[in-house]
Tab-separated table of C-alpha atoms in Angstrom:
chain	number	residue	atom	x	y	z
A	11	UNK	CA	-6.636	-5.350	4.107
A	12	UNK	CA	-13.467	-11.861	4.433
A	13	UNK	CA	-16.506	-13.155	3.146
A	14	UNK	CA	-16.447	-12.218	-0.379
A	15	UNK	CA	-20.133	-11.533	-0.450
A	16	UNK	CA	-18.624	-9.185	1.066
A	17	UNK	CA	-17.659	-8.751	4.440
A	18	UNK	CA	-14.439	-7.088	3.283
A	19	UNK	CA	-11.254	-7.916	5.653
A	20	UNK	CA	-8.241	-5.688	6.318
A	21	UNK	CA	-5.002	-5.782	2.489
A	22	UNK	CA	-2.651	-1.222	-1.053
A	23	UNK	CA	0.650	3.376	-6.086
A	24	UNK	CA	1.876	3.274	-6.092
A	25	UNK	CA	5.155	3.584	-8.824
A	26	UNK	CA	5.691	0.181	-8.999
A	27	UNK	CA	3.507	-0.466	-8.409
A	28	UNK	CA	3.320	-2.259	-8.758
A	29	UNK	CA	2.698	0.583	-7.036
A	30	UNK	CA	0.618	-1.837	-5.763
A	31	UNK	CA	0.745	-0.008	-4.384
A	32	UNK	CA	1.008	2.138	-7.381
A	33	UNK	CA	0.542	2.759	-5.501
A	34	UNK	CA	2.469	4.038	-3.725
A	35	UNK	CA	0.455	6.791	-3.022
A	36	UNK	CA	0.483	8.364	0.719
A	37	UNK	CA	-2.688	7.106	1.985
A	38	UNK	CA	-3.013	10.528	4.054
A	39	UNK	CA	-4.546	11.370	0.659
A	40	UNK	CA	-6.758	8.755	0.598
A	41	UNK	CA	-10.573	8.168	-0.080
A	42	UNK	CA	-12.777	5.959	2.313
A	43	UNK	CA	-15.245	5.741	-0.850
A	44	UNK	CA	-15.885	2.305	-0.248
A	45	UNK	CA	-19.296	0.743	-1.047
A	46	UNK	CA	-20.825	-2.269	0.706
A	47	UNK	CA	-20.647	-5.051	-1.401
A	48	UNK	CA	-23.783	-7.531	-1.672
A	49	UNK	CA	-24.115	-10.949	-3.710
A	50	UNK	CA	-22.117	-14.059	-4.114
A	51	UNK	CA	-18.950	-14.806	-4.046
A	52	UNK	CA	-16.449	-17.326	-3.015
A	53	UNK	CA	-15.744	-17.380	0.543
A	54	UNK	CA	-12.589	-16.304	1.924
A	55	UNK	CA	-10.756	-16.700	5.666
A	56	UNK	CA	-11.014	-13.092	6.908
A	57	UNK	CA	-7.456	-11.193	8.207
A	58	UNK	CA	-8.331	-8.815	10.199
A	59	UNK	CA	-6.680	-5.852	10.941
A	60	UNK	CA	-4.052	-6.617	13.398
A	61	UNK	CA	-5.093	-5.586	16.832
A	62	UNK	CA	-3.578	-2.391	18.936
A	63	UNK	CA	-0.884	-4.484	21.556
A	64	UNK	CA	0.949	-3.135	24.483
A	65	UNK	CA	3.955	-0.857	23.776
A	66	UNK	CA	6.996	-1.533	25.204
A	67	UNK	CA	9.252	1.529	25.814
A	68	UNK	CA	12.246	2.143	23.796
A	69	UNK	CA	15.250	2.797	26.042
A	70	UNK	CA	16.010	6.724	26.587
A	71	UNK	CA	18.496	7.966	23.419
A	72	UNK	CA	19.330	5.674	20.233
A	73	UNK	CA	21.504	2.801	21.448
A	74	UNK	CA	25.434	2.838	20.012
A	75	UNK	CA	26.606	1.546	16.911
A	76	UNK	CA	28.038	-2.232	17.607
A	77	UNK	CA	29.800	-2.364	14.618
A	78	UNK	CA	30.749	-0.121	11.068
A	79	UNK	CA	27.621	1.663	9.608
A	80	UNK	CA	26.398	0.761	6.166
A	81	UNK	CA	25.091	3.143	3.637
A	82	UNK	CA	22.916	3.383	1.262
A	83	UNK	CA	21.819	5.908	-1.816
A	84	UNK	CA	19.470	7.710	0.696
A	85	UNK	CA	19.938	6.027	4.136
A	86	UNK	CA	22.534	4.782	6.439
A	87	UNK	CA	22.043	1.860	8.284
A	88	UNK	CA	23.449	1.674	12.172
A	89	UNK	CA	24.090	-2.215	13.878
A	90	UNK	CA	22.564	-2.048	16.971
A	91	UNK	CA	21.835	-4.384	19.940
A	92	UNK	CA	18.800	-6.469	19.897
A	93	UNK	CA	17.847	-5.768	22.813
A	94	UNK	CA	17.649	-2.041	21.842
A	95	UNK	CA	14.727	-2.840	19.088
A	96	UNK	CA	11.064	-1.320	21.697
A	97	UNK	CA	8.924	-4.364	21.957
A	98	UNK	CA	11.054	-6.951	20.369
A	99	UNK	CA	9.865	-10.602	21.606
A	100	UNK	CA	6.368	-9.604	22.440
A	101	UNK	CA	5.911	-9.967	18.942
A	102	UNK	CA	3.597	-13.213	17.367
A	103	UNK	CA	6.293	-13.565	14.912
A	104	UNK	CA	4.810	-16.585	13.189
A	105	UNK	CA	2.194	-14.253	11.817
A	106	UNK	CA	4.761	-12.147	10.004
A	107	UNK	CA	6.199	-16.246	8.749
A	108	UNK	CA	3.462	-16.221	5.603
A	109	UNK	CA	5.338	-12.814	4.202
A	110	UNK	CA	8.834	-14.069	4.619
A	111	UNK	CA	7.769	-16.590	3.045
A	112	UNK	CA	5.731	-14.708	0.189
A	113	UNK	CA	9.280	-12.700	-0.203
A	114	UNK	CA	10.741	-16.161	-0.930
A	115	UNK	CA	9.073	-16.663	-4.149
A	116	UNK	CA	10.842	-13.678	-5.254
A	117	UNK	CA	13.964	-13.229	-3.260
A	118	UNK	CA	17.307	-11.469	-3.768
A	119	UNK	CA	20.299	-11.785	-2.667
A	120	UNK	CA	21.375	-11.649	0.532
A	121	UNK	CA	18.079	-12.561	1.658
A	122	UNK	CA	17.629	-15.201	-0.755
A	123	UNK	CA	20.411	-17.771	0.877
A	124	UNK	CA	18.304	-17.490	3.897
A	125	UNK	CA	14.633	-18.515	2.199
A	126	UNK	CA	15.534	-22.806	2.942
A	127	UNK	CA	15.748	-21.961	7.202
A	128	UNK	CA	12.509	-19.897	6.554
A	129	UNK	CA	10.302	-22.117	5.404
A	130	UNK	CA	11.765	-24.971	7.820
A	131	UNK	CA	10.863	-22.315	10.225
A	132	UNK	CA	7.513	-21.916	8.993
A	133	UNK	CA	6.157	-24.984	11.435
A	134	UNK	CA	8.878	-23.698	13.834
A	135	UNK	CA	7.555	-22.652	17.713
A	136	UNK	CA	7.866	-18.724	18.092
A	137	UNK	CA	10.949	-19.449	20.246
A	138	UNK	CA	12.797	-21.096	17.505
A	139	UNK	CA	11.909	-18.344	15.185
A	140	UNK	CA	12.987	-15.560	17.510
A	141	UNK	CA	16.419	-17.449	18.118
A	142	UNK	CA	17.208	-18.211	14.690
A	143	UNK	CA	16.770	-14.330	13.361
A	144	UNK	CA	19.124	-13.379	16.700
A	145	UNK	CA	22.043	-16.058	15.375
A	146	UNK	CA	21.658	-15.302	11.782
A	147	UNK	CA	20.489	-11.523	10.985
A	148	UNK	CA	21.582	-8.045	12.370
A	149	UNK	CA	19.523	-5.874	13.629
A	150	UNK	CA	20.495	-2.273	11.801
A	151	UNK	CA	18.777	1.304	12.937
A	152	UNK	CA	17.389	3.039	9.305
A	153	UNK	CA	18.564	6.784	9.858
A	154	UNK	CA	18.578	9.355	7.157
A	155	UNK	CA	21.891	10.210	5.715
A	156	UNK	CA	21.896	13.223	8.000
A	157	UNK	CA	21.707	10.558	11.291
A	158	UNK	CA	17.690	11.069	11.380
A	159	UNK	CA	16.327	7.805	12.811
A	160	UNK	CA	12.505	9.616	13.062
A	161	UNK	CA	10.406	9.564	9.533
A	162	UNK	CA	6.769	8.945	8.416
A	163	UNK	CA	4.460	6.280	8.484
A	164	UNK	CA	1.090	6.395	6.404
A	165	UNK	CA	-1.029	3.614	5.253
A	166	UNK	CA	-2.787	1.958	2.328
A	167	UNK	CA	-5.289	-0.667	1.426
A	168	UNK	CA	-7.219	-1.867	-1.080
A	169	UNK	CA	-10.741	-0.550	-1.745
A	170	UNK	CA	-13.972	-2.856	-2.683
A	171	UNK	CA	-16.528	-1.288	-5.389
A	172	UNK	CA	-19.202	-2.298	-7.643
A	173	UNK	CA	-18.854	-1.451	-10.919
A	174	UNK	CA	-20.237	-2.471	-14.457
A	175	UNK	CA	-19.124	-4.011	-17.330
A	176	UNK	CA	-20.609	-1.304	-19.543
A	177	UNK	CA	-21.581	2.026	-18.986
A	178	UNK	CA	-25.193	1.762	-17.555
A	179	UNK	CA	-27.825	4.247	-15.542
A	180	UNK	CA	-25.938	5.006	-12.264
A	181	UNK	CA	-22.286	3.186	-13.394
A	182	UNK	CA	-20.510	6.376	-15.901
A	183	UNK	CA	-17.222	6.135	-14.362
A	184	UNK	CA	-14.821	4.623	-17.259
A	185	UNK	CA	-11.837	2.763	-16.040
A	186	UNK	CA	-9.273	2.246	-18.481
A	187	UNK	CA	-6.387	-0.412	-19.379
A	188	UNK	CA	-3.158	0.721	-20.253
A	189	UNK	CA	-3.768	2.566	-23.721
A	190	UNK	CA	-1.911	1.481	-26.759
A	191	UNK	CA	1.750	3.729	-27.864
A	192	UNK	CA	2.257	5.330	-24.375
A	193	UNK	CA	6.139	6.124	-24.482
A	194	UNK	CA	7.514	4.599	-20.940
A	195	UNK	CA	8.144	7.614	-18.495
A	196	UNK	CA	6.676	10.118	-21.431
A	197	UNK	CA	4.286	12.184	-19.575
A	198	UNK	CA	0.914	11.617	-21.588
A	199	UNK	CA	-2.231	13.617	-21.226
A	200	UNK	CA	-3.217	15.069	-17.601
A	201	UNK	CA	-6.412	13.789	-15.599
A	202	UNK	CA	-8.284	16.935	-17.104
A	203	UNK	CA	-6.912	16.470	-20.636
A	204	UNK	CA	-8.092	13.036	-20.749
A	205	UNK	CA	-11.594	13.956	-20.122
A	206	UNK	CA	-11.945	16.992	-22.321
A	207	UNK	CA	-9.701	16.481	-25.258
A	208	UNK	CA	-10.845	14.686	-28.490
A	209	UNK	CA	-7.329	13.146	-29.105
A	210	UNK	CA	-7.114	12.213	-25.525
A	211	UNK	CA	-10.776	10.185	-25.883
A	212	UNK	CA	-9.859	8.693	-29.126
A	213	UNK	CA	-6.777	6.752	-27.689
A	214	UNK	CA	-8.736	5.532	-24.981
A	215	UNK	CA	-11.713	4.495	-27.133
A	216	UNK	CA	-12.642	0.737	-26.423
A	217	UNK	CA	-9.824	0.944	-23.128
A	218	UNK	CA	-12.323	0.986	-20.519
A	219	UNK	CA	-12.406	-2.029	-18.418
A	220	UNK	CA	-15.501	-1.297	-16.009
A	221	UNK	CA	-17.538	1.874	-15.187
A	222	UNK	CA	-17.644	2.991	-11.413
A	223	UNK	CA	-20.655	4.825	-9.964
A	224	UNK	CA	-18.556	7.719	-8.403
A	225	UNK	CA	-15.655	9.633	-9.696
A	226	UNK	CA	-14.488	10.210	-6.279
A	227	UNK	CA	-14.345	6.315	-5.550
A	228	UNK	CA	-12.442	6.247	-8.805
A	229	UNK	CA	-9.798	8.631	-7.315
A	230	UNK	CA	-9.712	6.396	-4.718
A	231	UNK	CA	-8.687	3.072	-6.768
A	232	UNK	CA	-6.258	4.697	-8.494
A	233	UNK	CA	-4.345	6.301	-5.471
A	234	UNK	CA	-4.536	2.538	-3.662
A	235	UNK	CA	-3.736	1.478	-7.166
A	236	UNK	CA	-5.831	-1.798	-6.784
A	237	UNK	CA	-8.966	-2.565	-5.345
A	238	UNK	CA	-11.214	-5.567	-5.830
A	239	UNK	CA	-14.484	-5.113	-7.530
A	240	UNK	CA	-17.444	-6.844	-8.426
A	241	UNK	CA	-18.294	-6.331	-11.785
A	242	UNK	CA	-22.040	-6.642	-13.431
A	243	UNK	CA	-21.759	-8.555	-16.864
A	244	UNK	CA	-23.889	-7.780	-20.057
A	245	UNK	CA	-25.937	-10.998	-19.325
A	246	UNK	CA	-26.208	-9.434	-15.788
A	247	UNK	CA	-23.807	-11.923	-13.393
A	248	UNK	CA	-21.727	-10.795	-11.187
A	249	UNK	CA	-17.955	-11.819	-11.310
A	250	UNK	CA	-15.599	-10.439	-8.841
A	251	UNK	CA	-12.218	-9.361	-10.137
A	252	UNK	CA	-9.039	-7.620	-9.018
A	253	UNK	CA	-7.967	-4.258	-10.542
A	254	UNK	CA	-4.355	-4.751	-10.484
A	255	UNK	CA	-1.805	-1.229	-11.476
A	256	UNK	CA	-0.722	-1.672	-15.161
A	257	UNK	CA	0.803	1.960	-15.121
A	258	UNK	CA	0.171	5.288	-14.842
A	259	UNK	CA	0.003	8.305	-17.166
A	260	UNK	CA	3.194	9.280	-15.881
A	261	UNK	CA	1.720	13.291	-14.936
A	262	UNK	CA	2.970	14.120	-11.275
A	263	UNK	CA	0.520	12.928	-8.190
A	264	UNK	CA	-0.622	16.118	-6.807
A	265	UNK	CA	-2.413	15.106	-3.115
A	266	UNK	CA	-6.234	16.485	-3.152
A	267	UNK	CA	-6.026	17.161	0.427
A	268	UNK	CA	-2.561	19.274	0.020
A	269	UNK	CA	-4.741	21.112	-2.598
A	270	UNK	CA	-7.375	21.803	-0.074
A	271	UNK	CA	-4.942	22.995	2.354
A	272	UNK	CA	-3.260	25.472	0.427
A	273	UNK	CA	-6.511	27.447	-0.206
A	274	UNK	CA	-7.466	27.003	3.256
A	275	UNK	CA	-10.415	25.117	2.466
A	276	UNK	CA	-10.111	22.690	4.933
A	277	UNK	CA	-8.244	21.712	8.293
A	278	UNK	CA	-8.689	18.271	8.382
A	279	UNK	CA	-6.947	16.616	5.862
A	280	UNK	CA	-7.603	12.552	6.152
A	281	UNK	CA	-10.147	11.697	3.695
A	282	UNK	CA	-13.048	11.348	6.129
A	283	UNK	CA	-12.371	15.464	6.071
A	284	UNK	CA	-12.148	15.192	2.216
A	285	UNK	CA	-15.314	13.636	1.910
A	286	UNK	CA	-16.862	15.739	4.379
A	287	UNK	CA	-16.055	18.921	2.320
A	288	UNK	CA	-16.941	17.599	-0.906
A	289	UNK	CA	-20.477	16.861	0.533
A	290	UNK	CA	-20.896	20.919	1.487
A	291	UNK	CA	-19.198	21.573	-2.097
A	292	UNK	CA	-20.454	18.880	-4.548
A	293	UNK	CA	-19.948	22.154	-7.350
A	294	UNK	CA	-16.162	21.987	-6.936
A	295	UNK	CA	-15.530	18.014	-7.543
A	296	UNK	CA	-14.180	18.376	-10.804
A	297	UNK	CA	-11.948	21.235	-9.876
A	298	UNK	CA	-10.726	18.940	-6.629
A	299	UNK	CA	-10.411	15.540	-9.138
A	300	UNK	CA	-8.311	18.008	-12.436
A	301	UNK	CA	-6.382	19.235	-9.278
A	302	UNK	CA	-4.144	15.611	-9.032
A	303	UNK	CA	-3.027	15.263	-12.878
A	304	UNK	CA	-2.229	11.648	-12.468
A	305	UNK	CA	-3.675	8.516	-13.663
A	306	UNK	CA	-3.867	5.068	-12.888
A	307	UNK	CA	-4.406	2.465	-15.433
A	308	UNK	CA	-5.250	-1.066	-14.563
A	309	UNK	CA	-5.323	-4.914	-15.568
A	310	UNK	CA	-7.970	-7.062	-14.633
A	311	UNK	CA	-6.722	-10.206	-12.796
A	312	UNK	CA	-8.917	-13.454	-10.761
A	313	UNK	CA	-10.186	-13.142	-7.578
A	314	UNK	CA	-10.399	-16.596	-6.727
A	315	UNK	CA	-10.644	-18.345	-3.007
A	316	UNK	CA	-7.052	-18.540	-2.906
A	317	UNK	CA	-6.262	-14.623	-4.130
A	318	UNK	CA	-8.936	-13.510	-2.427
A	319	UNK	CA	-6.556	-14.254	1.054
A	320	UNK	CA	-4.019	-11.904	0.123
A	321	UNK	CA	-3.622	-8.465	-1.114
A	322	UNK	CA	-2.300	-7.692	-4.678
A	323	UNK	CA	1.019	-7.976	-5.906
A	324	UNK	CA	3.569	-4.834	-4.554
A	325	UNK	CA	6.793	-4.074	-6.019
A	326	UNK	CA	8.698	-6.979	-5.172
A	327	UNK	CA	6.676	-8.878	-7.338
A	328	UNK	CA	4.217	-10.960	-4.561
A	329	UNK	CA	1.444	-11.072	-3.080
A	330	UNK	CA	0.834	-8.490	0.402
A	331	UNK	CA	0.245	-9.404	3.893
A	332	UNK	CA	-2.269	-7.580	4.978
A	333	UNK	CA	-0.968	-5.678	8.616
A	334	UNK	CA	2.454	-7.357	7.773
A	335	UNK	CA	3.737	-6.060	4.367
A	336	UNK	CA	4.983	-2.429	3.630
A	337	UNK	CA	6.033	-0.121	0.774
A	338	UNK	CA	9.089	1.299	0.999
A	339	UNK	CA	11.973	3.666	-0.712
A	340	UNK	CA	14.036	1.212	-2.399
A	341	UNK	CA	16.926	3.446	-2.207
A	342	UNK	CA	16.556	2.739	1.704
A	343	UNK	CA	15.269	-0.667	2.436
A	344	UNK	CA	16.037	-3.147	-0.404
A	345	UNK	CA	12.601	-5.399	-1.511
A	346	UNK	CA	12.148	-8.493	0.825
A	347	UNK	CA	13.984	-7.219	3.937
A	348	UNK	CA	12.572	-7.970	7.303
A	349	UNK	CA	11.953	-4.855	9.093
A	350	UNK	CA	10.877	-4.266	12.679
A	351	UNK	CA	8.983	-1.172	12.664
A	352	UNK	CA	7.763	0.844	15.721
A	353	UNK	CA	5.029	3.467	15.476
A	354	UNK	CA	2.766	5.077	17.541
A	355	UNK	CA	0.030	7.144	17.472
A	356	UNK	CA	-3.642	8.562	17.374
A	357	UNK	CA	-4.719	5.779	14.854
A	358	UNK	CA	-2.574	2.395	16.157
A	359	UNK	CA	0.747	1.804	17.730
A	360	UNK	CA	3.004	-0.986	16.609
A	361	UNK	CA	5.271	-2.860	17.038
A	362	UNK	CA	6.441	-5.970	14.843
A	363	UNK	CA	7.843	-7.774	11.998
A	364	UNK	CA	7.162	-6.877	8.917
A	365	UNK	CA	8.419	-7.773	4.914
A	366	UNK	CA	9.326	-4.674	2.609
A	367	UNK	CA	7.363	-5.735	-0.499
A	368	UNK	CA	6.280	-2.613	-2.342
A	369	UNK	CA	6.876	1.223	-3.092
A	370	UNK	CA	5.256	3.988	-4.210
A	371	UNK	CA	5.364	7.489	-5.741
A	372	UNK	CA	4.879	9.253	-2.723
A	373	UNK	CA	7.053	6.835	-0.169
A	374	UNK	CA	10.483	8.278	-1.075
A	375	UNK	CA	13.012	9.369	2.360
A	376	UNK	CA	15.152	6.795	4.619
A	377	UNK	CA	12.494	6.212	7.215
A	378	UNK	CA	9.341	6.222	5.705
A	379	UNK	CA	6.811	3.417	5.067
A	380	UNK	CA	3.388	2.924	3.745
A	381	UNK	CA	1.702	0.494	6.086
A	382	UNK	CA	-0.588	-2.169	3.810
A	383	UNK	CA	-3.637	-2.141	6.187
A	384	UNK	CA	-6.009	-4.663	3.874
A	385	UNK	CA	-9.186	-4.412	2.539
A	386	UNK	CA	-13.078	-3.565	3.394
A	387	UNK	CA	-14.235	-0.557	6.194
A	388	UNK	CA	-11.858	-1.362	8.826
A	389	UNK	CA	-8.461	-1.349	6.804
A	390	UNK	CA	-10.087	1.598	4.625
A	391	UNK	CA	-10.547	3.994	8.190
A	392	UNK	CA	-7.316	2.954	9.436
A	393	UNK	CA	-5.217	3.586	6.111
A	394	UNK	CA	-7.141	6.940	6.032
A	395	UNK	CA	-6.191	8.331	9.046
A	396	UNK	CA	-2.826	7.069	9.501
A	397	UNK	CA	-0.231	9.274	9.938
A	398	UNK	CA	2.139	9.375	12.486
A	399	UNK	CA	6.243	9.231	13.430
A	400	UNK	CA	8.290	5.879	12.429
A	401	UNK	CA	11.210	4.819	13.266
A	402	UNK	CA	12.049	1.274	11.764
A	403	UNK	CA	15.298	-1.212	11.875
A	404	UNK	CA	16.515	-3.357	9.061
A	405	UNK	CA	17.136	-7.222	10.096
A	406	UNK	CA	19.953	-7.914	7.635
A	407	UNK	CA	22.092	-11.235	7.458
A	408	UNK	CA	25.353	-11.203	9.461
């Protein structure tokens, strides 16, 4: 998921979240509620979306095992040739290098005895790179325990809003920090409950960070569970911020679109046919919102030039790559693992490097990943609509 005044570029939900994912929410329920954002604010090197490239063919049938296969709690992992991996070398590895390298702030073991040759590698030629992760890592096929290699790949990114400091004409929307005596995974009070109860509103009296115009665009932060937003002061400046996932109210994420579905409201799904429905049916928003009982709560963090580059902290514990970090089942693909994923369909089709940095609530299975797409119009569209098969490979050290 950039100009910040704001020309939004590509960067997350998730359960970590950080769910940063809190992320970690499917982003085939996902909003494009975002809002063109106007004004000043530091400038920041764009990252675009990463471009559609060629597809190289996989060979016909999974390639053999070339040695023992390792297993996890809910995958199994299958050595395989290198040469068996679709598209490997067409890849510009060097722009997966800043993730690695953002997973060696935080890194665990094994990958952590590898993070000194990474950052050498960081000024290395692509060559070099390619080489070094042949001689020192294995490539391993992620199947389900069942010898599945095909799962599900979805996206996510990280909406930009206005909001207001306090509630104002137009801005109604409350967005709350993390209230005071929550009882870790104790559910609390549902989406509904919060907004009709008396006991619900008195514990989140004086918790609202910022008010939002829309309720829907608030649906949307809270599934991406982050989303930078420039915020109108009481002495009426503007200060951009991040909304970062501080926790959730630990009610089950129902998916608004799956809701839709099973009434046989709708046929399309993706959020564009969300928000296409809600616009014939503005009388039934509440009843869609009170449908997903979850909620998000959030911390406000900087959004300076530096931040401003990256997307916000997943899982692992750093910062995302936008196009180059995913979320991931941590019973599948342990945080900072390389990963060469292939995927393609209607929306993109990839194949490259990327860092396993975050999870979510709704990215549970062997081979399944939520694909951190950015932030701004472009990364919102493609998050939205992604959906298609996955099949990924583990790059573990020998």
């Amino acid at each position: 998921m950039m100009p910040m005044n704001i020309r939004p570029a590509p960067s997350a939900s998730r359960s970590s979240k950080v769910m940063r994912r809190c992320l970690g929410w499917s982003v085939s329920a996902l909003i494009v509620g975002i809002l063109a954002a106007c004004g000043s604010a530091p400038p920041v090197v764009r990252a675009p979306v990463e471009p559609v490239r060629t597809v190289v063919p996989a060979a016909p049938g999974p390639a053999p095992a070339v040695g023992p296969v390792v297993t996890q709690s809910r995958s199994r992992w299958v050595p395989v040739p290198w040469d068996s991996l679709p598209g490997w070398g067409a890849d510009n590895l060097f722009e997966a290098w800043n993730a690695w390298l953002k997973s060696c702030e935080r890194p665990q073991p094994p990958m952590s005895a590898l993070c000194a040759e990474v950052r050498r590698l960081s000024i290395g030629s692509p060559q070099e790179q390619m080489e070094w992760m042949q001689t020192r890592l294995q490539p391993h096929r992620v199947e389900t325990l069942q010898g599945e290699p095909t799962g599900l790949l979805t996206g996510y990114y990280e909406p930009i809003l206005d909001a207001s400091r306090q509630p104002a004409p137009g801005f109604s929307v409350p967005l709350y920090q993390l209230p005071a005596g929550m009882t870790p995974r104790k559910p609390w009070f549902t989406r509904q409950e919060m907004e009709t109860l008396p006991e619900a509103q008195a514990a989140l009296r004086g918790k609202a960070i910022a008010y939002l115009a829309d309720p829907v665009d608030a649906l949307v932060l809270q599934i991406q569970g982050s989303g930078r937003v420039r915020i109108t002061q009481p002495d009426g400046s503007m200060r951009w911020v991040r909304l970062a996932y501080a926790g959730t109210n630990e009610q089950p994420y129902r998916s608004v679109g799956r809701w839709l579905l099973d009434q046989g409201l709708i046929k399309d799904a993706s959020w564009p046919g969300i928000k296409a429905w809600l616009a014939q049916n503005p009388q039934r928003q509440q009843e869609l919102l009170w449908s997903n009982p979850r909620v998000v709560f959030f911390k406000e963090e900087p959004l300076g030039e530096l931040d401003a580059a990256f997307g916000p902290k997943g899982a692992q514990g750093v910062a995302l790559t936008p196009g180059r970090s995913i979320a991931v089942d941590p019973g599948s693909i342990p945080y900072g693992a390389p990963v060469w994923l292939t995927s393609t369909g209607n929306q993109t089709n990839l194949q490259k490097l990327v860092l396993a940095q975050d999870t979510g609530s709704a990215i549970v299975g062997a081979v399944r990943a939520d694909y951190f797409a950015g932030w701004g119009p472009d990364a919102a569209e493609l998050a939205g609509r992604m959906r298609q098969p996955l099949q990924m490979w583990i790059l573990w050290p020998k």
